[in-house]
Short mmCIF file of C-alpha atoms in Angstrom, two decimals:
data_model
loop_
_atom_site.label_atom_id
_atom_site.label_comp_id
_atom_site.label_asym_id
_atom_site.label_seq_id
_atom_site.Cartn_x
_atom_site.Cartn_y
_atom_site.Cartn_z
CA MET A 1 -27.49 5.92 21.72
CA PRO A 2 -24.55 4.61 19.63
CA SER A 3 -20.99 5.85 20.48
CA LEU A 4 -19.00 7.92 17.85
CA HIS A 5 -16.70 4.63 17.49
CA ASP A 6 -19.30 2.54 16.61
CA LEU A 7 -20.63 4.89 14.15
CA ARG A 8 -17.26 5.32 12.27
CA LEU A 9 -16.97 1.68 12.34
CA LEU A 10 -20.79 1.08 10.68
CA LEU A 11 -19.96 4.01 8.13
CA ARG A 12 -16.65 2.90 7.30
CA LEU A 13 -15.43 6.51 7.40
CA ASN A 14 -12.00 5.70 5.68
CA VAL A 15 -13.82 3.92 2.69
CA THR A 16 -16.57 7.01 2.61
CA LEU A 17 -13.79 9.28 2.34
CA MET A 18 -12.34 7.35 -0.65
CA VAL A 19 -15.78 7.38 -2.41
CA GLY A 20 -15.70 11.15 -1.81
CA ALA A 21 -12.33 11.62 -2.99
CA ALA A 22 -13.13 9.63 -6.34
CA THR A 23 -16.30 11.49 -6.81
CA ALA A 24 -14.04 14.77 -6.66
CA PHE A 25 -11.74 13.63 -8.87
CA GLY A 26 -14.56 12.58 -11.94
CA PHE A 27 -16.25 16.33 -11.09
CA LEU A 28 -12.63 18.04 -11.74
CA LEU A 29 -11.88 15.85 -14.87
CA ALA A 30 -15.18 17.45 -16.49
CA VAL A 31 -15.30 20.81 -15.31
CA PRO A 32 -12.83 23.72 -16.20
CA LEU A 33 -10.58 25.28 -13.58
CA PRO A 34 -10.36 27.52 -11.89
CA PHE A 35 -14.05 27.82 -10.66
CA GLY A 36 -15.57 31.11 -10.19
CA GLY A 37 -15.64 34.36 -12.38
CA ALA A 38 -18.59 36.32 -13.66
CA ALA A 39 -20.01 33.58 -15.66
CA ALA A 40 -19.82 30.73 -12.80
CA LEU A 41 -21.88 33.35 -10.57
CA SER A 42 -24.38 34.18 -13.16
CA VAL A 43 -24.86 30.26 -14.44
CA GLY A 44 -24.37 28.16 -11.07
CA ASN A 45 -21.06 28.03 -8.93
CA PRO A 46 -19.17 24.74 -9.98
CA ALA A 47 -18.11 24.46 -6.36
CA ALA A 48 -21.57 24.05 -5.09
CA ALA A 49 -22.20 21.38 -7.57
CA LEU A 50 -18.88 19.61 -6.45
CA ALA A 51 -20.01 20.09 -2.69
CA TRP A 52 -23.38 18.69 -3.31
CA VAL A 53 -22.14 15.43 -5.33
CA VAL A 54 -19.53 14.76 -2.86
CA ALA A 55 -21.66 14.99 0.39
CA GLY A 56 -24.29 12.71 -1.76
CA ALA A 57 -21.94 10.22 -2.75
CA MET A 58 -20.32 9.98 0.98
CA LEU A 59 -23.86 9.69 2.31
CA LEU A 60 -24.70 7.08 0.36
CA ALA A 61 -21.23 5.03 0.75
CA ALA A 62 -22.38 5.25 4.61
CA ALA A 63 -25.99 4.18 4.39
CA CYS A 64 -24.65 1.09 1.91
CA SER A 65 -22.18 0.37 4.45
CA ALA A 66 -24.82 0.36 7.29
CA TRP A 67 -26.96 -1.90 5.36
CA ASN A 68 -24.75 -4.41 4.11
CA GLN A 69 -23.20 -4.91 8.04
CA ALA A 70 -26.93 -5.64 9.08
CA GLN A 71 -27.19 -7.98 6.21
CA GLU A 72 -23.87 -9.47 6.92
CA ARG A 73 -23.67 -9.39 10.90
CA ASP A 74 -23.30 -13.18 10.83
CA ILE A 75 -20.22 -13.46 8.49
CA ASP A 76 -18.79 -10.33 10.00
CA ALA A 77 -18.53 -12.32 13.43
CA LEU A 78 -16.40 -15.03 11.88
CA LEU A 79 -13.71 -12.68 10.45
CA PRO A 80 -11.08 -11.37 12.63
CA ARG A 81 -11.14 -8.14 10.51
CA THR A 82 -14.79 -7.56 11.09
CA ALA A 83 -15.70 -9.23 14.35
CA GLY A 84 -15.21 -5.89 16.33
CA ARG A 85 -17.62 -3.89 14.62
CA PRO A 86 -20.98 -2.91 16.31
CA LEU A 87 -23.35 -5.41 15.05
CA PRO A 88 -21.43 -8.48 15.68
CA ALA A 89 -20.04 -7.47 18.79
CA GLY A 90 -23.64 -6.79 20.21
CA ARG A 91 -23.26 -3.23 20.60
CA MET A 92 -25.84 -2.05 18.26
CA ALA A 93 -29.18 -3.71 17.27
CA PRO A 94 -29.58 -4.60 13.50
CA TRP A 95 -32.92 -2.18 13.42
CA THR A 96 -30.91 0.73 14.53
CA ALA A 97 -28.15 0.04 11.64
CA THR A 98 -30.53 -0.38 9.48
CA GLY A 99 -32.74 2.83 10.39
CA ILE A 100 -29.49 4.81 10.34
CA GLY A 101 -28.80 3.37 6.73
CA ALA A 102 -32.32 4.78 5.55
CA LEU A 103 -31.58 8.17 7.13
CA LEU A 104 -28.23 8.48 5.21
CA PHE A 105 -29.83 7.28 1.91
CA VAL A 106 -32.41 9.93 1.97
CA ALA A 107 -30.13 12.77 2.78
CA ALA A 108 -27.81 11.35 -0.22
CA LEU A 109 -30.62 11.16 -2.51
CA GLY A 110 -31.18 14.85 -1.62
CA CYS A 111 -27.78 16.04 -1.93
CA LEU A 112 -27.33 14.00 -5.54
CA HIS A 113 -30.80 15.67 -6.51
CA ALA A 114 -29.69 19.42 -5.89
CA ALA A 115 -26.38 18.31 -7.52
CA GLY A 116 -28.21 17.10 -11.02
CA LYS A 117 -30.22 20.29 -10.82
CA LEU A 118 -26.98 22.26 -11.20
CA ALA A 119 -25.48 19.83 -13.75
CA ALA A 120 -27.45 21.18 -16.52
CA SER A 121 -26.05 24.71 -15.69
CA GLN A 122 -22.50 23.64 -15.61
CA ALA A 123 -22.99 21.96 -18.96
CA TYR A 124 -23.60 25.29 -20.46
CA LEU A 125 -21.27 26.86 -18.26
CA HIS A 126 -18.15 24.97 -19.56
CA ALA A 127 -19.21 23.95 -23.06
CA GLY A 128 -16.51 24.66 -25.49
CA LYS A 129 -14.34 25.50 -22.77
CA LEU A 130 -12.39 22.39 -22.28
CA PRO A 131 -9.27 21.11 -24.42
CA TYR A 132 -11.57 18.62 -26.18
CA ALA A 133 -13.02 21.40 -28.21
CA ALA A 134 -9.21 22.21 -29.51
CA VAL A 135 -8.42 18.73 -30.95
CA SER A 136 -9.65 18.19 -34.25
CA GLY A 137 -12.44 15.29 -34.23
CA ALA A 138 -12.45 15.14 -30.28
CA GLY A 139 -15.78 14.69 -28.79
CA SER A 140 -16.71 16.97 -25.51
CA PRO A 141 -17.69 15.60 -22.10
CA VAL A 142 -20.61 17.70 -22.70
CA SER A 143 -22.89 16.06 -25.64
CA GLY A 144 -26.54 17.43 -24.68
CA TYR A 145 -27.01 14.39 -22.20
CA PRO A 146 -30.14 15.54 -20.16
CA VAL A 147 -28.41 14.99 -16.53
CA SER A 148 -30.79 16.30 -14.05
CA GLY A 149 -31.94 16.04 -10.63
CA LEU A 150 -34.02 12.84 -11.05
CA SER A 151 -31.36 10.86 -12.90
CA LEU A 152 -28.58 11.32 -10.54
CA LEU A 153 -31.04 10.36 -7.77
CA LEU A 154 -31.91 7.55 -9.78
CA VAL A 155 -28.33 6.39 -10.32
CA GLY A 156 -27.84 6.67 -6.33
CA ALA A 157 -30.67 4.77 -6.02
CA GLY A 158 -29.32 2.14 -8.59
CA ILE A 159 -26.08 1.89 -6.68
CA ALA A 160 -27.82 1.18 -3.70
CA VAL A 161 -30.06 -1.63 -5.11
CA VAL A 162 -27.22 -3.23 -6.96
CA TYR A 163 -24.54 -3.18 -3.96
CA ASN A 164 -27.11 -4.10 -1.27
CA GLY A 165 -29.60 -6.38 -3.41
CA VAL A 166 -27.45 -8.06 -5.76
CA TYR A 167 -23.57 -8.29 -4.86
CA THR A 168 -24.37 -8.64 -1.13
CA PRO A 169 -26.02 -11.86 -1.21
CA LEU A 170 -24.45 -13.06 -4.02
CA LYS A 171 -21.11 -13.07 -1.64
CA ARG A 172 -22.45 -16.15 -0.41
CA VAL A 173 -23.19 -18.00 -3.04
CA THR A 174 -20.26 -17.38 -5.84
CA SER A 175 -17.15 -15.81 -5.79
CA PHE A 176 -17.98 -13.83 -8.94
CA ALA A 177 -20.27 -11.57 -6.86
CA LEU A 178 -17.31 -9.58 -7.11
CA LEU A 179 -18.54 -8.17 -10.68
CA PRO A 180 -21.70 -6.29 -9.92
CA GLY A 181 -19.73 -5.16 -6.88
CA ALA A 182 -17.16 -3.71 -9.08
CA LEU A 183 -19.64 -2.41 -11.34
CA VAL A 184 -21.10 0.08 -8.66
CA GLY A 185 -17.65 0.52 -6.72
CA ALA A 186 -16.65 2.23 -9.73
CA MET A 187 -19.63 4.52 -9.96
CA PRO A 188 -18.48 7.44 -7.83
CA PRO A 189 -15.90 9.05 -10.58
CA LEU A 190 -18.74 8.83 -13.22
CA LEU A 191 -21.10 10.49 -10.40
CA GLY A 192 -18.61 13.31 -10.11
CA TRP A 193 -18.52 13.60 -13.87
CA MET A 194 -22.30 13.72 -14.24
CA ALA A 195 -22.66 16.15 -11.53
CA ALA A 196 -20.11 18.47 -13.81
CA GLY A 197 -22.61 18.27 -16.40
CA GLY A 198 -20.45 15.54 -18.13
CA ASP A 199 -22.05 13.09 -20.42
CA PRO A 200 -21.72 9.36 -19.62
CA ARG A 201 -21.63 8.46 -22.90
CA ASP A 202 -18.67 10.20 -23.67
CA PRO A 203 -15.98 7.55 -24.72
CA VAL A 204 -13.45 9.07 -22.07
CA ALA A 205 -16.31 8.59 -19.06
CA ILE A 206 -16.53 4.97 -20.29
CA LEU A 207 -12.92 4.27 -20.52
CA LEU A 208 -12.45 5.64 -17.00
CA TYR A 209 -15.44 3.87 -15.70
CA GLY A 210 -14.03 0.91 -17.24
CA VAL A 211 -10.46 1.56 -15.49
CA TYR A 212 -11.96 1.75 -12.45
CA VAL A 213 -13.96 -1.38 -12.74
CA LEU A 214 -10.76 -3.43 -13.68
CA TRP A 215 -9.17 -1.92 -11.01
CA GLN A 216 -11.62 -3.27 -8.25
CA VAL A 217 -10.61 -6.94 -9.12
CA PRO A 218 -7.03 -6.87 -7.97
CA HIS A 219 -7.97 -4.25 -4.89
CA PHE A 220 -10.40 -6.94 -3.75
CA TRP A 221 -8.34 -10.04 -4.31
CA LEU A 222 -5.49 -8.61 -2.57
CA ARG A 223 -7.65 -8.67 0.69
CA ALA A 224 -9.20 -12.05 -0.09
CA GLN A 225 -5.72 -13.62 -0.47
CA ARG A 226 -4.64 -11.88 2.91
CA GLU A 227 -7.88 -13.56 4.52
CA ARG A 228 -8.40 -16.68 2.79
CA ILE A 229 -8.43 -18.94 5.46
CA HIS A 230 -10.87 -16.87 7.32
CA TYR A 231 -13.09 -16.41 4.23
CA VAL A 232 -13.32 -20.23 3.99
CA ARG A 233 -13.99 -20.48 7.62
CA ALA A 234 -16.59 -18.27 7.15
CA GLY A 235 -18.04 -20.24 3.98
CA LEU A 236 -17.48 -17.38 1.72
CA PRO A 237 -16.23 -18.48 -1.92
CA VAL A 238 -13.43 -16.25 -3.08
CA PRO A 239 -11.04 -17.15 -6.15
CA PRO A 240 -7.62 -17.66 -3.99
CA ALA A 241 -9.50 -20.56 -2.18
CA GLN A 242 -12.27 -21.88 -4.77
CA PHE A 243 -9.86 -22.33 -7.59
CA ALA A 244 -7.29 -24.32 -8.11
CA ALA A 245 -3.75 -22.34 -8.02
CA ALA A 246 -3.13 -22.57 -12.08
CA ARG A 247 -6.65 -21.71 -12.80
CA TYR A 248 -6.62 -18.83 -10.28
CA ALA A 249 -3.21 -17.38 -11.61
CA ARG A 250 -4.53 -17.33 -15.31
CA LEU A 251 -7.78 -15.65 -14.31
CA LEU A 252 -5.80 -13.17 -12.34
CA ARG A 253 -3.56 -12.42 -15.18
CA VAL A 254 -6.38 -11.91 -17.70
CA TRP A 255 -7.82 -9.22 -15.28
CA TYR A 256 -4.30 -7.73 -14.64
CA HIS A 257 -3.61 -7.55 -18.36
CA ALA A 258 -7.17 -6.10 -18.84
CA TYR A 259 -6.78 -3.44 -16.37
CA ALA A 260 -2.76 -2.45 -17.85
CA VAL A 261 -4.28 -2.07 -21.21
CA ALA A 262 -6.82 0.05 -20.06
CA VAL A 263 -4.54 2.28 -18.70
CA LEU A 264 -2.35 2.57 -21.59
CA MET A 265 -5.52 3.47 -23.43
CA LEU A 266 -5.90 6.62 -21.65
CA PRO A 267 -3.48 8.73 -23.59
CA VAL A 268 -5.05 7.70 -27.07
CA PHE A 269 -8.20 10.03 -26.17
CA PRO A 270 -7.80 13.63 -25.96
CA LEU A 271 -7.72 13.31 -22.05
CA LEU A 272 -4.45 14.28 -21.50
CA HIS A 273 -2.80 17.30 -22.69
CA ALA A 274 0.99 17.55 -21.05
CA PRO A 275 3.59 15.80 -22.64
CA LEU A 276 5.19 14.78 -19.27
CA VAL A 277 1.74 13.60 -17.80
CA ARG A 278 0.74 11.58 -20.94
CA ALA A 279 4.32 10.05 -20.80
CA GLY A 280 3.63 8.96 -16.91
CA VAL A 281 0.69 7.51 -17.74
CA VAL A 282 2.44 5.27 -20.62
CA LEU A 283 5.02 4.21 -18.05
CA LEU A 284 2.55 3.22 -15.45
CA GLY A 285 0.83 1.06 -17.89
CA VAL A 286 4.18 -0.50 -19.13
CA ALA A 287 5.25 -1.06 -15.48
CA LEU A 288 2.03 -2.98 -14.75
CA LEU A 289 2.53 -4.95 -17.82
CA GLY A 290 6.32 -5.31 -16.52
CA VAL A 291 5.25 -6.38 -12.90
CA SER A 292 2.77 -8.94 -14.16
CA ALA A 293 5.41 -10.66 -16.31
CA LEU A 294 7.54 -10.66 -13.17
CA ALA A 295 4.96 -12.43 -11.28
CA ARG A 296 4.25 -14.78 -13.93
CA THR A 297 7.95 -15.86 -13.80
CA GLY A 298 7.77 -16.04 -9.91
CA ARG A 299 5.07 -18.94 -10.43
CA GLY A 300 7.40 -21.02 -12.82
CA VAL A 301 6.60 -24.12 -14.26
CA GLU A 302 6.00 -26.12 -11.07
CA GLY A 303 2.85 -23.87 -10.20
CA ASP A 304 1.68 -24.03 -13.36
CA ALA A 305 2.07 -27.73 -13.87
CA ALA A 306 0.59 -28.84 -10.74
CA GLU A 307 -3.33 -29.46 -10.19
CA MET A 308 -3.47 -28.31 -6.65
CA THR A 309 -6.75 -28.47 -4.63
CA ALA A 310 -8.83 -25.52 -3.96
CA SER A 311 -7.94 -25.18 -0.38
CA ASP A 312 -4.13 -25.34 -1.29
CA ALA A 313 -4.25 -22.46 -3.89
CA GLY A 314 -2.39 -19.52 -3.10
CA THR A 315 -0.53 -16.58 -4.61
CA THR A 316 3.37 -16.33 -4.79
CA PRO A 317 5.08 -13.35 -3.00
CA ARG A 318 5.71 -11.99 -7.08
CA GLU A 319 1.84 -12.34 -7.54
CA CYS A 320 1.30 -10.56 -4.30
CA LEU A 321 3.52 -7.72 -5.37
CA ALA A 322 1.55 -7.40 -8.46
CA LEU A 323 -1.42 -7.12 -6.77
CA ARG A 324 0.02 -4.31 -4.51
CA ALA A 325 1.37 -2.63 -7.73
CA ALA A 326 -2.08 -2.62 -9.24
CA ASP A 327 -3.44 -1.49 -5.98
CA ALA A 328 -1.51 1.39 -5.58
CA ALA A 329 -1.57 2.21 -9.57
CA MET A 330 -5.12 3.79 -9.26
CA PRO A 331 -4.28 6.49 -6.71
CA ALA A 332 -0.97 7.26 -9.01
CA LEU A 333 -3.22 7.78 -12.13
CA MET A 334 -5.62 9.71 -10.49
CA LEU A 335 -2.73 12.17 -9.10
CA LEU A 336 -1.32 12.27 -13.03
CA LEU A 337 -4.92 13.19 -14.46
CA LEU A 338 -5.20 15.84 -11.75
CA LEU A 339 -2.00 17.18 -12.68
CA ASP A 340 -2.74 17.01 -16.17
CA ARG A 341 -5.94 19.21 -15.79
CA MET A 342 -4.43 21.71 -13.22
CA LEU A 343 -0.99 22.57 -15.21
CA PRO A 344 -2.68 25.14 -17.63
CA LEU A 345 -3.46 27.36 -14.53
CA PHE A 346 0.18 27.61 -13.83
#
């Protein structure tokens, strides 16, 4: 019988909780506040849909984590950060982790199906009640997209297929495995949006999803830079070790600037309504661009001109600061967007 400590490591509860928070964030952006009222009781309680989709997303993340650790137990044994996990340490058999993942996966699909069944009623409930309707020419997150229990179930199954069937095997082959990993890693807010009856084709949903995808790159590369030597010893190709320093720096700047520009595009859409929040998002995007410019000056002429070998590639302290800033910008952005949604309640 696995211990609670081993289960916590297997299911990566810290990541699972972050997935649940991101899912709730997407839901709250699409559903009107406050919950409840006579209409809510007659059509369907948004709080129930929120609980189902958050539970489904967390169970799905836990299932994917269990399968991932069964797939990568040999690599985990070579990395100090993961060597203490139950499979590489020999405290759990691979079939046990696979079975736990299967049980959690079935439960996750059940929760997502229940959330999807409530999505259509949520779409009816808050149609026309969002501030989008008050903006001339603005679209609504509810555009008649047929969100259903089956659609959310299929989305959840697709996430597992891409994460464990594409991203995890590709990590051994190419450093660009991060791309399919980022596509599924950015799905929790979109799951929440859809469970609230939101249309995933809405430009606002697409932009928010794009911001999350772009955030995944500096988020992962920050960790990859810290553990570059260990990744190389484990035989995993990661950009800080695979590319020469100048090329790595240029590649990082492209992603970083795309991330900052995506943040700056948010105030263009009718998603933000409080002037102070709109100004805060603009300042956040400008700050990201400023930190990026600081990192570029930190590398200097010598770093850009030198053709270092892949094993010598690394980031300067200012580039590490830029990566940390990009990582911290996402929770700050989430708080600003939620603040904008809650201000009308006061």
